[in-house]
Amino acid sequence: MNKKISIFALITILITGIVSMSASKQTVKAEDLPIICLGTSLTNDQKDGTLKTLTKPLNNDSYQTITIDGNDLVKYLNPSGDNFTTNSGVWSSAMIKKSASGSGINVQILDYNGHNNITKITTSQYKNAALTAGISDADIYVTSATPIDGSGALAGVYAAYAKTGENLNQAQVNAAQDEMGTLSKITKENSDKDGYSDAQLNHAVAGAKQEMGKVGNNISNSQIHDIVDKQININHLGDTINNNQKQQIINVLIEVRDSGALKNHNFKQQAASVSQGIKEHAKGIFDKINTPKNRNWFQQIWHNVTEFFGHLFGGTLVLN
């Protein structure tokens, strides 16, 4: 009798365990799964190749797919000044995956069959644009089966983000697209100049956003101007960025403020994460420029002043 009870109890435990495991699997919400956005213009072979490329980082985890077409380009990109139609082709594709709170925005451009087919937009530009658009704590992967500038890839990310239940502010999306276009243009204009890199420019912009986040949504135009001046010098771009380009950066950041992006409670933290990520990704560049020899006059004087007072008071002096 006792043996029968024990066997019955064991079977009950096993069944309960199986039911519990099944229930736990069912609690995974569809909106929490990574979302892959496939361009509608891809051939079947290209779709297969794109899926293979974008799912590689998932290590066989589940995902869902959506198709991005001309309607999405019109919805998300035309308000910022683009001229897409509902019949416009879409080839660049992307995947967005939620990440842990505080992890920031991480972007990778993945090679398709051994080739980077995103010809214009850089990872740093994607990061800054995603931040401005209101995306936070996400891993974003971008690829294309054919050479393409990549400017429309974020339309898929915007659509995918909306599918997760996060509503993006169209004014922020507009600012993000204007920012991406502006920074891409400035990089193209300076690509052949010594002492310039896209990483330095985007690090300056992310740093400016971080400082803007500290002040808040009421930051003035003149404060933004001063912040841009400071960040350009910190990133050793004072001899490269001309006044017209600097004003374009200022205008973009004023648009970022006016879009309401700074009202996001974690904008400052996300900006800091983007800034750090850009610096780590381009460590060789920043290690080379951040030396005493390459500091500008103001930075060297400031360093000497803080060193002097630090020794004077018998410790390290930190001035913000």
mmCIF file of C-alpha atoms in Angstrom:
data_model
loop_
_atom_site.group_PDB
_atom_site.id
_atom_site.type_symbol
_atom_site.label_atom_id
_atom_site.label_comp_id
_atom_site.label_asym_id
_atom_site.label_seq_id
_atom_site.Cartn_x
_atom_site.Cartn_y
_atom_site.Cartn_z
ATOM 1 C CA MET A 1 0.000 0.000 0.000
ATOM 2 C CA ASN A 2 2.787 2.407 0.971
ATOM 3 C CA LYS A 3 4.626 1.573 -2.234
ATOM 4 C CA LYS A 4 1.498 2.352 -4.257
ATOM 5 C CA ILE A 5 1.167 5.690 -2.479
ATOM 6 C CA SER A 6 4.824 6.474 -3.113
ATOM 7 C CA ILE A 7 4.553 5.652 -6.819
ATOM 8 C CA PHE A 8 1.375 7.710 -7.058
ATOM 9 C CA ALA A 9 3.075 10.622 -5.312
ATOM 10 C CA LEU A 10 6.061 10.356 -7.644
ATOM 11 C CA ILE A 11 3.849 10.393 -10.732
ATOM 12 C CA THR A 12 1.978 13.402 -9.337
ATOM 13 C CA ILE A 13 5.257 15.280 -8.800
ATOM 14 C CA LEU A 14 6.449 14.479 -12.324
ATOM 15 C CA ILE A 15 3.177 15.607 -13.901
ATOM 16 C CA THR A 16 3.186 18.795 -11.829
ATOM 17 C CA GLY A 17 6.754 19.503 -12.921
ATOM 18 C CA ILE A 18 5.938 18.993 -16.600
ATOM 19 C CA VAL A 19 2.882 21.229 -16.366
ATOM 20 C CA SER A 20 4.920 23.907 -14.561
ATOM 21 C CA MET A 21 7.643 23.797 -17.214
ATOM 22 C CA SER A 22 5.028 24.064 -19.956
ATOM 23 C CA ALA A 23 3.373 26.995 -18.206
ATOM 24 C CA SER A 24 6.696 28.808 -17.795
ATOM 25 C CA LYS A 25 7.364 28.498 -21.528
ATOM 26 C CA GLN A 26 3.938 29.912 -22.294
ATOM 27 C CA THR A 27 4.662 33.004 -20.166
ATOM 28 C CA VAL A 28 7.268 34.212 -22.679
ATOM 29 C CA LYS A 29 5.532 37.089 -24.402
ATOM 30 C CA ALA A 30 5.840 37.502 -28.154
ATOM 31 C CA GLU A 31 6.850 41.142 -27.731
ATOM 32 C CA ASP A 32 9.839 40.053 -25.633
ATOM 33 C CA LEU A 33 11.283 37.971 -28.458
ATOM 34 C CA PRO A 34 13.943 39.473 -30.749
ATOM 35 C CA ILE A 35 12.338 40.927 -33.867
ATOM 36 C CA ILE A 36 13.903 40.606 -37.304
ATOM 37 C CA CYS A 37 12.820 43.160 -39.891
ATOM 38 C CA LEU A 38 13.193 41.933 -43.460
ATOM 39 C CA GLY A 39 13.188 44.293 -46.428
ATOM 40 C CA THR A 40 10.298 43.536 -48.759
ATOM 41 C CA SER A 41 12.511 43.795 -51.880
ATOM 42 C CA LEU A 42 14.675 40.814 -50.941
ATOM 43 C CA THR A 43 14.497 37.720 -53.135
ATOM 44 C CA ASN A 44 13.779 34.400 -51.440
ATOM 45 C CA ASP A 45 17.470 33.505 -51.484
ATOM 46 C CA GLN A 46 18.357 36.915 -50.034
ATOM 47 C CA LYS A 47 15.745 36.504 -47.302
ATOM 48 C CA ASP A 48 17.264 33.163 -46.357
ATOM 49 C CA GLY A 49 20.742 34.679 -46.340
ATOM 50 C CA THR A 50 19.585 37.684 -44.307
ATOM 51 C CA LEU A 51 17.880 35.463 -41.729
ATOM 52 C CA LYS A 52 21.015 33.341 -41.473
ATOM 53 C CA THR A 53 23.115 36.456 -40.911
ATOM 54 C CA LEU A 54 20.841 38.141 -38.382
ATOM 55 C CA THR A 55 20.039 35.024 -36.330
ATOM 56 C CA LYS A 56 23.682 34.077 -35.828
ATOM 57 C CA PRO A 57 23.979 36.149 -32.605
ATOM 58 C CA LEU A 58 20.860 34.470 -31.175
ATOM 59 C CA ASN A 59 22.460 31.017 -30.700
ATOM 60 C CA ASN A 60 19.265 29.225 -31.790
ATOM 61 C CA ASP A 61 16.966 31.282 -29.516
ATOM 62 C CA SER A 62 13.445 32.010 -30.733
ATOM 63 C CA TYR A 63 12.606 35.131 -32.700
ATOM 64 C CA GLN A 64 9.859 36.651 -34.784
ATOM 65 C CA THR A 65 9.949 38.375 -38.154
ATOM 66 C CA ILE A 66 8.169 41.310 -39.715
ATOM 67 C CA THR A 67 8.408 42.693 -43.245
ATOM 68 C CA ILE A 68 9.343 46.322 -43.878
ATOM 69 C CA ASP A 69 7.981 47.926 -47.030
ATOM 70 C CA GLY A 70 7.456 51.335 -48.566
ATOM 71 C CA ASN A 71 4.588 52.081 -46.193
ATOM 72 C CA ASP A 72 6.982 51.905 -43.228
ATOM 73 C CA LEU A 73 9.456 54.200 -44.968
ATOM 74 C CA VAL A 74 6.676 56.713 -45.626
ATOM 75 C CA LYS A 75 5.407 56.480 -42.040
ATOM 76 C CA TYR A 76 8.712 56.805 -40.211
ATOM 77 C CA LEU A 77 11.066 58.608 -42.593
ATOM 78 C CA ASN A 78 9.048 60.975 -44.766
ATOM 79 C CA PRO A 79 8.096 63.280 -41.858
ATOM 80 C CA SER A 80 11.814 64.049 -41.470
ATOM 81 C CA GLY A 81 12.074 65.161 -45.097
ATOM 82 C CA ASP A 82 12.599 61.973 -47.117
ATOM 83 C CA ASN A 83 10.567 61.340 -50.258
ATOM 84 C CA PHE A 84 9.750 57.651 -50.138
ATOM 85 C CA THR A 85 6.575 56.257 -51.662
ATOM 86 C CA THR A 86 4.585 53.167 -50.772
ATOM 87 C CA ASN A 87 6.268 51.471 -53.747
ATOM 88 C CA SER A 88 9.826 52.253 -52.589
ATOM 89 C CA GLY A 89 12.120 49.250 -52.322
ATOM 90 C CA VAL A 90 13.616 48.069 -49.035
ATOM 91 C CA TRP A 91 16.736 45.880 -48.874
ATOM 92 C CA SER A 92 18.581 46.720 -45.660
ATOM 93 C CA SER A 93 17.331 44.635 -42.757
ATOM 94 C CA ALA A 94 17.755 44.679 -39.001
ATOM 95 C CA MET A 95 17.146 42.839 -35.764
ATOM 96 C CA ILE A 96 16.357 44.413 -32.417
ATOM 97 C CA LYS A 97 16.665 42.532 -29.167
ATOM 98 C CA LYS A 98 15.799 43.836 -25.719
ATOM 99 C CA SER A 99 18.719 43.857 -23.285
ATOM 100 C CA ALA A 100 19.085 44.229 -19.530
ATOM 101 C CA SER A 101 18.138 47.528 -17.937
ATOM 102 C CA GLY A 102 21.085 49.913 -17.943
ATOM 103 C CA SER A 103 22.990 48.044 -20.656
ATOM 104 C CA GLY A 104 22.453 50.837 -23.179
ATOM 105 C CA ILE A 105 22.210 50.748 -26.963
ATOM 106 C CA ASN A 106 24.579 48.436 -28.797
ATOM 107 C CA VAL A 107 24.769 48.269 -32.588
ATOM 108 C CA GLN A 108 26.597 45.891 -34.907
ATOM 109 C CA ILE A 109 26.687 45.985 -38.694
ATOM 110 C CA LEU A 110 26.954 42.362 -39.806
ATOM 111 C CA ASP A 111 28.710 41.260 -42.969
ATOM 112 C CA TYR A 112 26.512 39.547 -45.546
ATOM 113 C CA ASN A 113 28.431 36.704 -47.199
ATOM 114 C CA GLY A 114 31.673 38.273 -46.016
ATOM 115 C CA HIS A 115 30.875 41.818 -47.175
ATOM 116 C CA ASN A 116 29.737 44.910 -45.302
ATOM 117 C CA ASN A 117 27.016 46.153 -47.644
ATOM 118 C CA ILE A 118 26.012 49.167 -45.538
ATOM 119 C CA THR A 119 27.930 51.777 -47.495
ATOM 120 C CA LYS A 120 27.142 55.035 -45.690
ATOM 121 C CA ILE A 121 25.812 54.837 -42.125
ATOM 122 C CA THR A 122 28.218 53.771 -39.361
ATOM 123 C CA THR A 123 27.521 51.912 -36.123
ATOM 124 C CA SER A 124 28.180 55.096 -34.153
ATOM 125 C CA GLN A 125 25.644 57.024 -36.231
ATOM 126 C CA TYR A 126 23.057 54.274 -35.708
ATOM 127 C CA LYS A 127 23.680 54.389 -31.943
ATOM 128 C CA ASN A 128 23.224 58.135 -31.705
ATOM 129 C CA ALA A 129 20.104 58.046 -33.891
ATOM 130 C CA ALA A 130 18.530 55.236 -31.864
ATOM 131 C CA LEU A 131 19.215 57.192 -28.655
ATOM 132 C CA THR A 132 17.555 60.313 -30.040
ATOM 133 C CA ALA A 133 14.565 58.309 -31.309
ATOM 134 C CA GLY A 134 13.863 57.110 -27.768
ATOM 135 C CA ILE A 135 15.184 53.552 -27.964
ATOM 136 C CA SER A 136 16.952 52.298 -24.846
ATOM 137 C CA ASP A 137 18.617 49.116 -23.610
ATOM 138 C CA ALA A 138 18.630 47.243 -26.901
ATOM 139 C CA ASP A 139 20.983 45.244 -29.089
ATOM 140 C CA ILE A 140 20.551 46.205 -32.744
ATOM 141 C CA TYR A 141 22.014 44.314 -35.704
ATOM 142 C CA VAL A 142 21.972 45.666 -39.261
ATOM 143 C CA THR A 143 22.836 43.986 -42.560
ATOM 144 C CA SER A 144 22.003 44.123 -46.256
ATOM 145 C CA ALA A 145 22.089 41.542 -49.010
ATOM 146 C CA THR A 146 23.030 44.248 -51.518
ATOM 147 C CA PRO A 147 25.186 47.410 -51.231
ATOM 148 C CA ILE A 148 22.935 50.144 -49.842
ATOM 149 C CA ASP A 149 23.486 53.328 -47.833
ATOM 150 C CA GLY A 150 21.552 51.908 -44.865
ATOM 151 C CA SER A 151 19.615 55.088 -44.131
ATOM 152 C CA GLY A 152 16.320 53.193 -44.186
ATOM 153 C CA ALA A 153 17.416 50.388 -41.867
ATOM 154 C CA LEU A 154 16.232 52.216 -38.769
ATOM 155 C CA ALA A 155 12.704 52.340 -40.197
ATOM 156 C CA GLY A 156 12.601 48.616 -39.522
ATOM 157 C CA VAL A 157 13.973 49.128 -36.028
ATOM 158 C CA TYR A 158 11.363 51.811 -35.345
ATOM 159 C CA ALA A 159 8.598 49.510 -36.587
ATOM 160 C CA ALA A 160 9.976 46.596 -34.564
ATOM 161 C CA TYR A 161 10.285 48.700 -31.427
ATOM 162 C CA ALA A 162 6.659 49.767 -31.806
ATOM 163 C CA LYS A 163 5.722 46.082 -32.068
ATOM 164 C CA THR A 164 7.251 45.483 -28.615
ATOM 165 C CA GLY A 165 4.697 47.877 -27.192
ATOM 166 C CA GLU A 166 7.023 50.873 -26.966
ATOM 167 C CA ASN A 167 5.550 53.926 -28.668
ATOM 168 C CA LEU A 168 8.124 56.193 -30.273
ATOM 169 C CA ASN A 169 7.603 59.936 -30.480
ATOM 170 C CA GLN A 170 7.559 60.938 -34.169
ATOM 171 C CA ALA A 171 9.291 64.244 -33.342
ATOM 172 C CA GLN A 172 12.185 62.265 -31.863
ATOM 173 C CA VAL A 173 12.268 59.948 -34.877
ATOM 174 C CA ASN A 174 12.446 63.008 -37.130
ATOM 175 C CA ALA A 175 15.292 64.440 -35.063
ATOM 176 C CA ALA A 176 17.081 61.073 -35.182
ATOM 177 C CA GLN A 177 16.889 60.893 -38.951
ATOM 178 C CA ASP A 178 18.033 64.515 -39.354
ATOM 179 C CA GLU A 179 20.901 63.822 -36.972
ATOM 180 C CA MET A 180 21.972 60.702 -38.839
ATOM 181 C CA GLY A 181 21.908 62.547 -42.160
ATOM 182 C CA THR A 182 23.852 65.501 -40.767
ATOM 183 C CA LEU A 183 26.579 63.453 -39.107
ATOM 184 C CA SER A 184 26.931 61.218 -42.168
ATOM 185 C CA LYS A 185 27.336 64.310 -44.354
ATOM 186 C CA ILE A 186 29.972 65.823 -42.056
ATOM 187 C CA THR A 187 31.907 62.558 -42.017
ATOM 188 C CA LYS A 188 31.860 62.417 -45.807
ATOM 189 C CA GLU A 189 33.139 66.009 -46.029
ATOM 190 C CA ASN A 190 36.037 65.279 -43.664
ATOM 191 C CA SER A 191 36.840 61.669 -44.563
ATOM 192 C CA ASP A 192 40.166 62.529 -46.211
ATOM 193 C CA LYS A 193 41.433 64.820 -43.429
ATOM 194 C CA ASP A 194 44.115 63.798 -40.957
ATOM 195 C CA GLY A 195 43.026 63.786 -37.334
ATOM 196 C CA TYR A 196 39.375 63.134 -38.131
ATOM 197 C CA SER A 197 37.246 60.043 -37.608
ATOM 198 C CA ASP A 198 33.523 59.347 -37.502
ATOM 199 C CA ALA A 199 34.039 57.872 -34.021
ATOM 200 C CA GLN A 200 35.384 61.203 -32.708
ATOM 201 C CA LEU A 201 32.431 63.106 -34.162
ATOM 202 C CA ASN A 202 29.823 60.731 -32.753
ATOM 203 C CA HIS A 203 31.618 60.543 -29.419
ATOM 204 C CA ALA A 204 31.418 64.351 -29.281
ATOM 205 C CA VAL A 205 27.689 64.286 -30.071
ATOM 206 C CA ALA A 206 26.967 61.543 -27.517
ATOM 207 C CA GLY A 207 28.995 63.470 -24.936
ATOM 208 C CA ALA A 208 27.013 66.603 -25.729
ATOM 209 C CA LYS A 209 23.750 64.698 -25.249
ATOM 210 C CA GLN A 210 24.984 63.437 -21.889
ATOM 211 C CA GLU A 211 25.737 67.002 -20.751
ATOM 212 C CA MET A 212 22.399 68.205 -22.114
ATOM 213 C CA GLY A 213 20.703 65.456 -20.114
ATOM 214 C CA LYS A 214 22.314 66.783 -16.931
ATOM 215 C CA VAL A 215 20.827 70.236 -17.513
ATOM 216 C CA GLY A 216 17.427 68.983 -18.658
ATOM 217 C CA ASN A 217 14.781 69.998 -21.143
ATOM 218 C CA ASN A 218 15.071 73.715 -20.320
ATOM 219 C CA ILE A 219 18.637 73.940 -21.614
ATOM 220 C CA SER A 220 19.158 77.087 -23.692
ATOM 221 C CA ASN A 221 20.535 77.422 -27.212
ATOM 222 C CA SER A 222 23.621 79.194 -25.881
ATOM 223 C CA GLN A 223 24.268 76.364 -23.413
ATOM 224 C CA ILE A 224 24.042 73.841 -26.245
ATOM 225 C CA HIS A 225 26.478 75.998 -28.264
ATOM 226 C CA ASP A 226 28.981 75.991 -25.380
ATOM 227 C CA ILE A 227 28.597 72.242 -24.864
ATOM 228 C CA VAL A 228 29.261 71.552 -28.561
ATOM 229 C CA ASP A 229 32.358 73.798 -28.452
ATOM 230 C CA LYS A 230 33.636 71.877 -25.446
ATOM 231 C CA GLN A 231 32.984 68.439 -26.921
ATOM 232 C CA ILE A 232 34.602 69.325 -30.254
ATOM 233 C CA ASN A 233 37.753 70.369 -28.400
ATOM 234 C CA ILE A 234 37.738 67.345 -26.077
ATOM 235 C CA ASN A 235 37.594 65.088 -29.128
ATOM 236 C CA HIS A 236 40.390 66.998 -30.911
ATOM 237 C CA LEU A 237 38.207 68.151 -33.779
ATOM 238 C CA GLY A 238 38.773 71.896 -33.363
ATOM 239 C CA ASP A 239 41.085 72.050 -36.368
ATOM 240 C CA THR A 240 38.795 69.924 -38.540
ATOM 241 C CA ILE A 241 35.168 70.870 -37.915
ATOM 242 C CA ASN A 242 34.476 74.212 -39.576
ATOM 243 C CA ASN A 243 32.001 76.802 -38.290
ATOM 244 C CA ASN A 244 29.283 75.740 -40.713
ATOM 245 C CA GLN A 245 29.552 72.088 -39.658
ATOM 246 C CA LYS A 246 29.592 73.080 -35.990
ATOM 247 C CA GLN A 247 26.403 75.079 -36.481
ATOM 248 C CA GLN A 248 24.790 72.056 -38.151
ATOM 249 C CA ILE A 249 25.620 69.964 -35.063
ATOM 250 C CA ILE A 250 24.204 72.676 -32.790
ATOM 251 C CA ASN A 251 21.018 72.847 -34.872
ATOM 252 C CA VAL A 252 20.567 69.080 -34.693
ATOM 253 C CA LEU A 253 20.984 69.070 -30.912
ATOM 254 C CA ILE A 254 18.509 71.932 -30.564
ATOM 255 C CA GLU A 255 16.075 69.771 -32.545
ATOM 256 C CA VAL A 256 16.825 66.870 -30.184
ATOM 257 C CA ARG A 257 15.907 69.111 -27.237
ATOM 258 C CA ASP A 258 12.763 70.410 -28.944
ATOM 259 C CA SER A 259 11.660 66.851 -29.771
ATOM 260 C CA GLY A 260 11.232 66.099 -26.071
ATOM 261 C CA ALA A 261 14.022 63.527 -25.944
ATOM 262 C CA LEU A 262 15.525 65.080 -22.806
ATOM 263 C CA LYS A 263 12.288 64.465 -20.902
ATOM 264 C CA ASN A 264 13.123 60.761 -20.858
ATOM 265 C CA HIS A 265 14.285 60.023 -17.311
ATOM 266 C CA ASN A 266 17.110 57.741 -18.476
ATOM 267 C CA PHE A 267 18.286 59.783 -21.490
ATOM 268 C CA LYS A 268 21.448 60.918 -19.683
ATOM 269 C CA GLN A 269 22.361 57.362 -18.661
ATOM 270 C CA GLN A 270 21.703 55.990 -22.145
ATOM 271 C CA ALA A 271 23.804 58.796 -23.660
ATOM 272 C CA ALA A 272 26.657 57.949 -21.299
ATOM 273 C CA SER A 273 26.432 54.316 -22.369
ATOM 274 C CA VAL A 274 26.486 55.252 -26.069
ATOM 275 C CA SER A 275 29.478 57.529 -25.479
ATOM 276 C CA GLN A 276 31.396 54.798 -23.659
ATOM 277 C CA GLY A 277 30.486 52.210 -26.290
ATOM 278 C CA ILE A 278 31.789 54.405 -29.114
ATOM 279 C CA LYS A 279 35.023 54.990 -27.221
ATOM 280 C CA GLU A 280 35.567 51.288 -26.516
ATOM 281 C CA HIS A 281 34.772 50.319 -30.110
ATOM 282 C CA ALA A 282 37.365 52.793 -31.410
ATOM 283 C CA LYS A 283 39.883 52.339 -28.594
ATOM 284 C CA GLY A 284 42.864 52.630 -30.934
ATOM 285 C CA ILE A 285 41.754 56.063 -32.114
ATOM 286 C CA PHE A 286 41.108 57.447 -28.641
ATOM 287 C CA ASP A 287 44.281 55.959 -27.147
ATOM 288 C CA LYS A 288 46.206 57.772 -29.867
ATOM 289 C CA ILE A 289 44.604 61.188 -29.398
ATOM 290 C CA ASN A 290 44.221 61.203 -25.613
ATOM 291 C CA THR A 291 47.881 61.806 -24.792
ATOM 292 C CA PRO A 292 49.538 64.843 -23.147
ATOM 293 C CA LYS A 293 51.256 65.627 -26.441
ATOM 294 C CA ASN A 294 47.984 65.820 -28.328
ATOM 295 C CA ARG A 295 45.995 67.781 -25.753
ATOM 296 C CA ASN A 296 45.091 71.284 -26.757
ATOM 297 C CA TRP A 297 46.403 74.262 -24.826
ATOM 298 C CA PHE A 298 43.307 74.685 -22.681
ATOM 299 C CA GLN A 299 43.202 71.020 -21.672
ATOM 300 C CA GLN A 300 46.892 71.027 -20.751
ATOM 301 C CA ILE A 301 46.523 74.165 -18.608
ATOM 302 C CA TRP A 302 43.429 72.718 -16.891
ATOM 303 C CA HIS A 303 45.296 69.492 -16.221
ATOM 304 C CA ASN A 304 48.208 71.406 -14.695
ATOM 305 C CA VAL A 305 45.866 73.488 -12.495
ATOM 306 C CA THR A 306 44.066 70.424 -11.114
ATOM 307 C CA GLU A 307 47.398 68.659 -10.555
ATOM 308 C CA PHE A 308 48.770 71.676 -8.683
ATOM 309 C CA PHE A 309 45.806 72.005 -6.339
ATOM 310 C CA GLY A 310 45.653 68.249 -5.905
ATOM 311 C CA HIS A 311 49.235 68.213 -4.601
ATOM 312 C CA LEU A 312 48.650 71.407 -2.616
ATOM 313 C CA PHE A 313 45.808 69.828 -0.659
ATOM 314 C CA GLY A 314 47.571 66.500 -0.349
ATOM 315 C CA GLY A 315 45.260 64.419 -2.485
ATOM 316 C CA THR A 316 43.364 64.106 -5.714
ATOM 317 C CA LEU A 317 41.231 67.064 -6.669
ATOM 318 C CA VAL A 318 38.207 66.360 -8.798
ATOM 319 C CA LEU A 319 36.524 69.317 -10.487
ATOM 320 C CA ASN A 320 33.353 68.850 -12.541
#
